[in-house]
Amino acid sequence: MKVLLLKDPKDKDSGPDPYIEELGSYNFETTLIPVLSFEFVSLESLFEKLSHPECYGGLVFTSPRALEAIKMCLKKNSKNEAWSKSLKLRWNSKPAYVVGRATASLVEEIGLTPQGEKSGNAKKLAEYICSREKPNSSALLFPCGALKREVLPTVLKEKGIPLESLTVYQTTQHTDLQESLSSYFSQQGIPACIVFFSPSGVKFCLQHIQKLSGDFISRIKFAAIGPTTAEAMEAAGIPVSCTAESPTPQDLAAGIQKALHRQKCCVPE
């Protein structure tokens, strides 16, 4: 059975995409189509803030892209040296809150120790942060995207926990998206399952998928990587057949397997 993943591939340097590997273990024929492009902004401002850990109570990351922005900051030798010699150690005395395992891995790559990775979504991460931070303490630095949802900032504000947001990337549609989707549907046909990995993915892909699948769209099971994406799918009128219990390859693959197995069981002989 064919599964279409609407997500960015894992970095080429770090081996095969774990979602494709895990779905392959269930004998799904999986294809990945990149949906989003990212433009990094305010990198000088980001490094300026990273240069003053004494001004902050810690860091908050809800997206791997925010860590990519930091990595881009540190590419310059002088900045990398400053990070390695003193800044990394000073930030390590403060919490680095993360929303999931993928983000946690990138935090570890820059030499910091992640906390909260089992949260799985912004709401649960916000609750985790509130259980550990005191009101009116030093602000947490939150590098984020222009399309960030207000769930985490709102919860923290209600609890009196200061948060300083800085937009470090902007999200746009991948230039090859429409062509890639058309090519997939013409060559592979209608997949058994399509997985969305972000609300932006829903926004950029849905119209193309509806047009390409036509009357056969009712045959497709739609899956979400987490509750935020599931909400966006439901708001757009897409029936959500499964939502991964946590945003990991293992939980997503298990959820898809159950959803497609239910479908097979329900098909009359």
XYZ file of C-alpha atoms in Angstrom:
269
model
C 0.000 0.000 0.000
C 1.228 3.461 -0.882
C 1.771 6.253 1.649
C 2.555 9.850 0.678
C 4.442 11.978 3.223
C 4.110 15.747 2.803
C 7.269 16.816 4.616
C 10.834 17.941 4.147
C 13.424 15.186 3.835
C 15.881 14.624 6.643
C 19.289 16.204 6.076
C 21.215 14.194 3.487
C 24.204 14.018 5.815
C 22.301 12.131 8.480
C 21.178 9.039 6.562
C 17.771 7.836 5.334
C 14.587 9.555 6.454
C 13.390 7.758 9.624
C 9.706 7.999 8.608
C 10.364 6.216 5.310
C 12.396 3.565 7.152
C 9.744 2.936 9.796
C 6.858 2.780 7.300
C 8.986 0.435 5.196
C 9.098 -1.983 8.132
C 5.295 -2.253 7.756
C 5.785 -2.907 4.002
C 4.308 0.446 3.002
C 5.584 1.912 -0.260
C 6.421 5.415 0.918
C 7.150 8.583 -1.058
C 8.201 11.925 0.418
C 7.368 15.259 -1.231
C 8.850 18.476 0.228
C 6.123 21.034 0.863
C 7.821 24.035 2.406
C 10.706 26.384 1.732
C 12.273 28.498 4.460
C 13.928 31.887 4.368
C 16.057 32.714 7.409
C 15.882 36.265 8.752
C 17.218 38.368 11.661
C 20.283 36.143 12.132
C 22.465 39.011 13.381
C 19.823 39.921 15.924
C 19.586 36.261 16.958
C 23.321 36.018 17.589
C 23.276 39.287 19.513
C 20.699 37.789 21.876
C 22.575 34.477 22.101
C 25.657 36.500 23.093
C 23.895 37.624 26.292
C 22.682 34.525 28.138
C 22.703 36.537 31.366
C 19.630 38.402 30.065
C 17.508 35.264 29.739
C 16.158 32.429 31.852
C 16.493 29.841 29.088
C 15.571 28.915 25.520
C 12.395 27.559 23.904
C 12.327 25.673 20.594
C 9.164 24.398 18.895
C 10.683 23.868 15.437
C 13.836 22.319 13.972
C 14.071 25.423 11.746
C 14.880 27.598 14.742
C 17.904 25.381 15.420
C 18.897 25.621 11.758
C 18.881 29.405 12.192
C 21.261 29.094 15.150
C 23.523 26.765 13.160
C 23.630 29.332 10.356
C 24.601 31.993 12.923
C 27.477 29.855 14.115
C 28.907 29.150 10.641
C 31.149 32.189 10.878
C 34.380 31.145 12.609
C 34.446 34.020 15.086
C 30.883 33.289 16.225
C 31.485 29.548 16.386
C 34.559 30.183 18.516
C 32.613 32.439 20.887
C 29.906 29.785 21.181
C 32.367 26.943 21.832
C 34.561 28.873 24.274
C 31.971 30.403 26.593
C 28.409 30.911 25.330
C 27.536 27.217 25.100
C 28.623 26.620 28.704
C 26.686 29.632 29.967
C 23.502 28.611 28.137
C 23.902 25.070 29.460
C 23.299 26.362 32.973
C 19.796 27.292 31.787
C 16.976 25.095 30.419
C 16.540 24.536 26.672
C 12.881 23.549 26.301
C 11.932 21.530 23.193
C 8.679 20.223 21.774
C 9.816 16.822 20.456
C 12.610 14.397 19.674
C 13.614 15.881 16.304
C 14.118 19.305 17.877
C 15.876 17.753 20.882
C 18.439 16.058 18.602
C 19.326 19.396 17.009
C 19.646 21.056 20.417
C 22.107 18.314 21.382
C 24.053 18.951 18.169
C 24.787 22.539 19.246
C 25.953 21.269 22.628
C 22.917 21.990 24.809
C 20.794 19.657 26.943
C 17.103 19.555 25.907
C 14.182 19.365 28.332
C 10.521 18.554 27.677
C 11.009 16.510 24.512
C 8.193 14.118 25.438
C 5.665 16.977 25.309
C 4.885 16.378 21.628
C 3.000 19.640 21.038
C 3.121 23.316 21.999
C 0.284 23.143 24.538
C 1.883 20.316 26.524
C 5.291 21.978 26.301
C 3.789 25.202 27.669
C 2.325 23.252 30.601
C 5.714 21.614 31.201
C 7.462 25.010 31.190
C 4.867 26.444 33.603
C 5.517 23.572 36.013
C 9.223 24.493 36.137
C 9.427 28.276 35.744
C 8.466 30.950 38.266
C 6.333 33.969 37.287
C 8.160 37.229 36.585
C 11.553 35.553 36.273
C 13.988 36.335 33.419
C 12.413 35.994 29.972
C 12.786 32.811 27.946
C 14.209 33.411 24.451
C 11.954 31.897 21.768
C 13.411 31.833 18.215
C 10.444 30.965 15.990
C 8.807 31.182 12.576
C 6.598 33.960 11.244
C 3.637 31.537 11.193
C 4.000 30.386 14.810
C 0.747 29.608 16.610
C -0.057 31.565 19.746
C -0.766 28.541 21.965
C 2.550 28.529 23.832
C 2.947 32.325 24.202
C -0.656 32.630 25.427
C -0.341 29.927 28.107
C 2.946 31.368 29.385
C 1.532 34.893 29.451
C -1.472 33.737 31.489
C 0.932 32.259 34.057
C 3.098 35.390 34.157
C 6.131 33.702 32.606
C 7.969 36.179 30.322
C 8.718 35.054 26.774
C 10.724 37.003 24.197
C 9.865 35.857 20.664
C 12.174 36.498 17.729
C 11.135 35.580 14.173
C 14.105 33.819 12.569
C 12.477 32.189 9.535
C 9.601 32.657 7.127
C 7.664 29.816 5.536
C 6.681 29.675 1.861
C 5.464 26.998 -0.533
C 8.195 24.829 -2.049
C 8.766 25.890 -5.645
C 8.424 22.299 -6.975
C 5.364 21.318 -4.915
C 2.669 21.457 -7.594
C 4.851 19.698 -10.161
C 5.900 17.009 -7.646
C 2.311 16.267 -6.652
C 1.154 16.096 -10.289
C 4.006 13.744 -11.134
C 3.258 11.504 -8.143
C -0.448 11.122 -8.921
C 0.162 10.499 -12.633
C 2.875 7.881 -12.018
C 1.832 6.266 -8.712
C -1.928 6.744 -8.751
C -4.061 7.326 -5.659
C -2.200 6.563 -2.397
C -3.858 4.643 0.431
C -2.775 7.315 2.898
C -1.537 10.922 2.835
C 0.243 12.363 5.871
C 0.356 16.066 6.713
C 3.176 17.333 8.929
C 2.125 20.956 9.478
C -0.801 23.378 9.130
C 1.200 25.102 6.369
C 1.314 21.785 4.516
C -2.472 21.616 4.637
C -2.733 25.178 3.348
C -0.325 24.657 0.438
C -1.295 21.095 -0.629
C -5.001 20.542 -0.138
C -6.297 22.255 -3.265
C -3.800 20.379 -5.478
C -4.656 17.020 -3.859
C -8.399 17.580 -4.273
C -7.931 18.407 -7.947
C -5.579 15.479 -8.648
C -7.574 12.816 -6.802
C -11.018 13.965 -7.955
C -13.814 11.537 -7.009
C -11.263 9.090 -5.594
C -10.417 11.374 -2.645
C -12.855 9.418 -0.447
C -10.576 6.365 -0.807
C -7.649 8.157 0.822
C -6.990 7.964 4.557
C -5.549 11.236 5.860
C -3.140 11.218 8.801
C -1.667 14.005 10.965
C 1.695 14.125 12.743
C 0.071 15.810 15.767
C -3.013 17.584 17.144
C -2.121 21.029 15.762
C -1.963 19.663 12.214
C -5.108 17.574 12.817
C -6.981 20.753 13.839
C -5.886 22.485 10.618
C -7.025 19.467 8.576
C -10.429 19.383 10.262
C -10.829 23.143 9.787
C -10.163 22.616 6.061
C -12.791 19.852 5.906
C -10.406 16.888 5.710
C -11.491 13.776 7.643
C -8.599 12.775 9.935
C -8.242 8.987 10.054
C -5.372 9.024 12.532
C -3.177 11.364 14.563
C 0.184 10.115 15.785
C 0.183 9.734 19.588
C 3.547 11.527 19.581
C 5.426 13.046 16.619
C 7.719 10.062 16.039
C 8.123 7.666 13.086
C 7.094 4.745 15.307
C 3.816 6.255 16.514
C 2.893 7.571 13.063
C 3.535 4.210 11.381
C 1.548 2.354 14.053
C -1.362 4.794 13.665
C -1.419 4.445 9.862
C -1.256 0.653 10.133
C -4.315 0.660 12.439
C -6.256 3.113 10.237
C -5.629 1.135 7.050
C -6.314 -2.185 8.788
C -9.699 -0.842 9.947
C -10.434 0.143 6.346
C -9.610 -3.370 5.069
C -11.802 -4.914 7.776
C -14.726 -2.708 6.791
C -14.598 -3.449 3.046
C -17.423 -5.919 2.125
C -16.452 -9.153 0.397
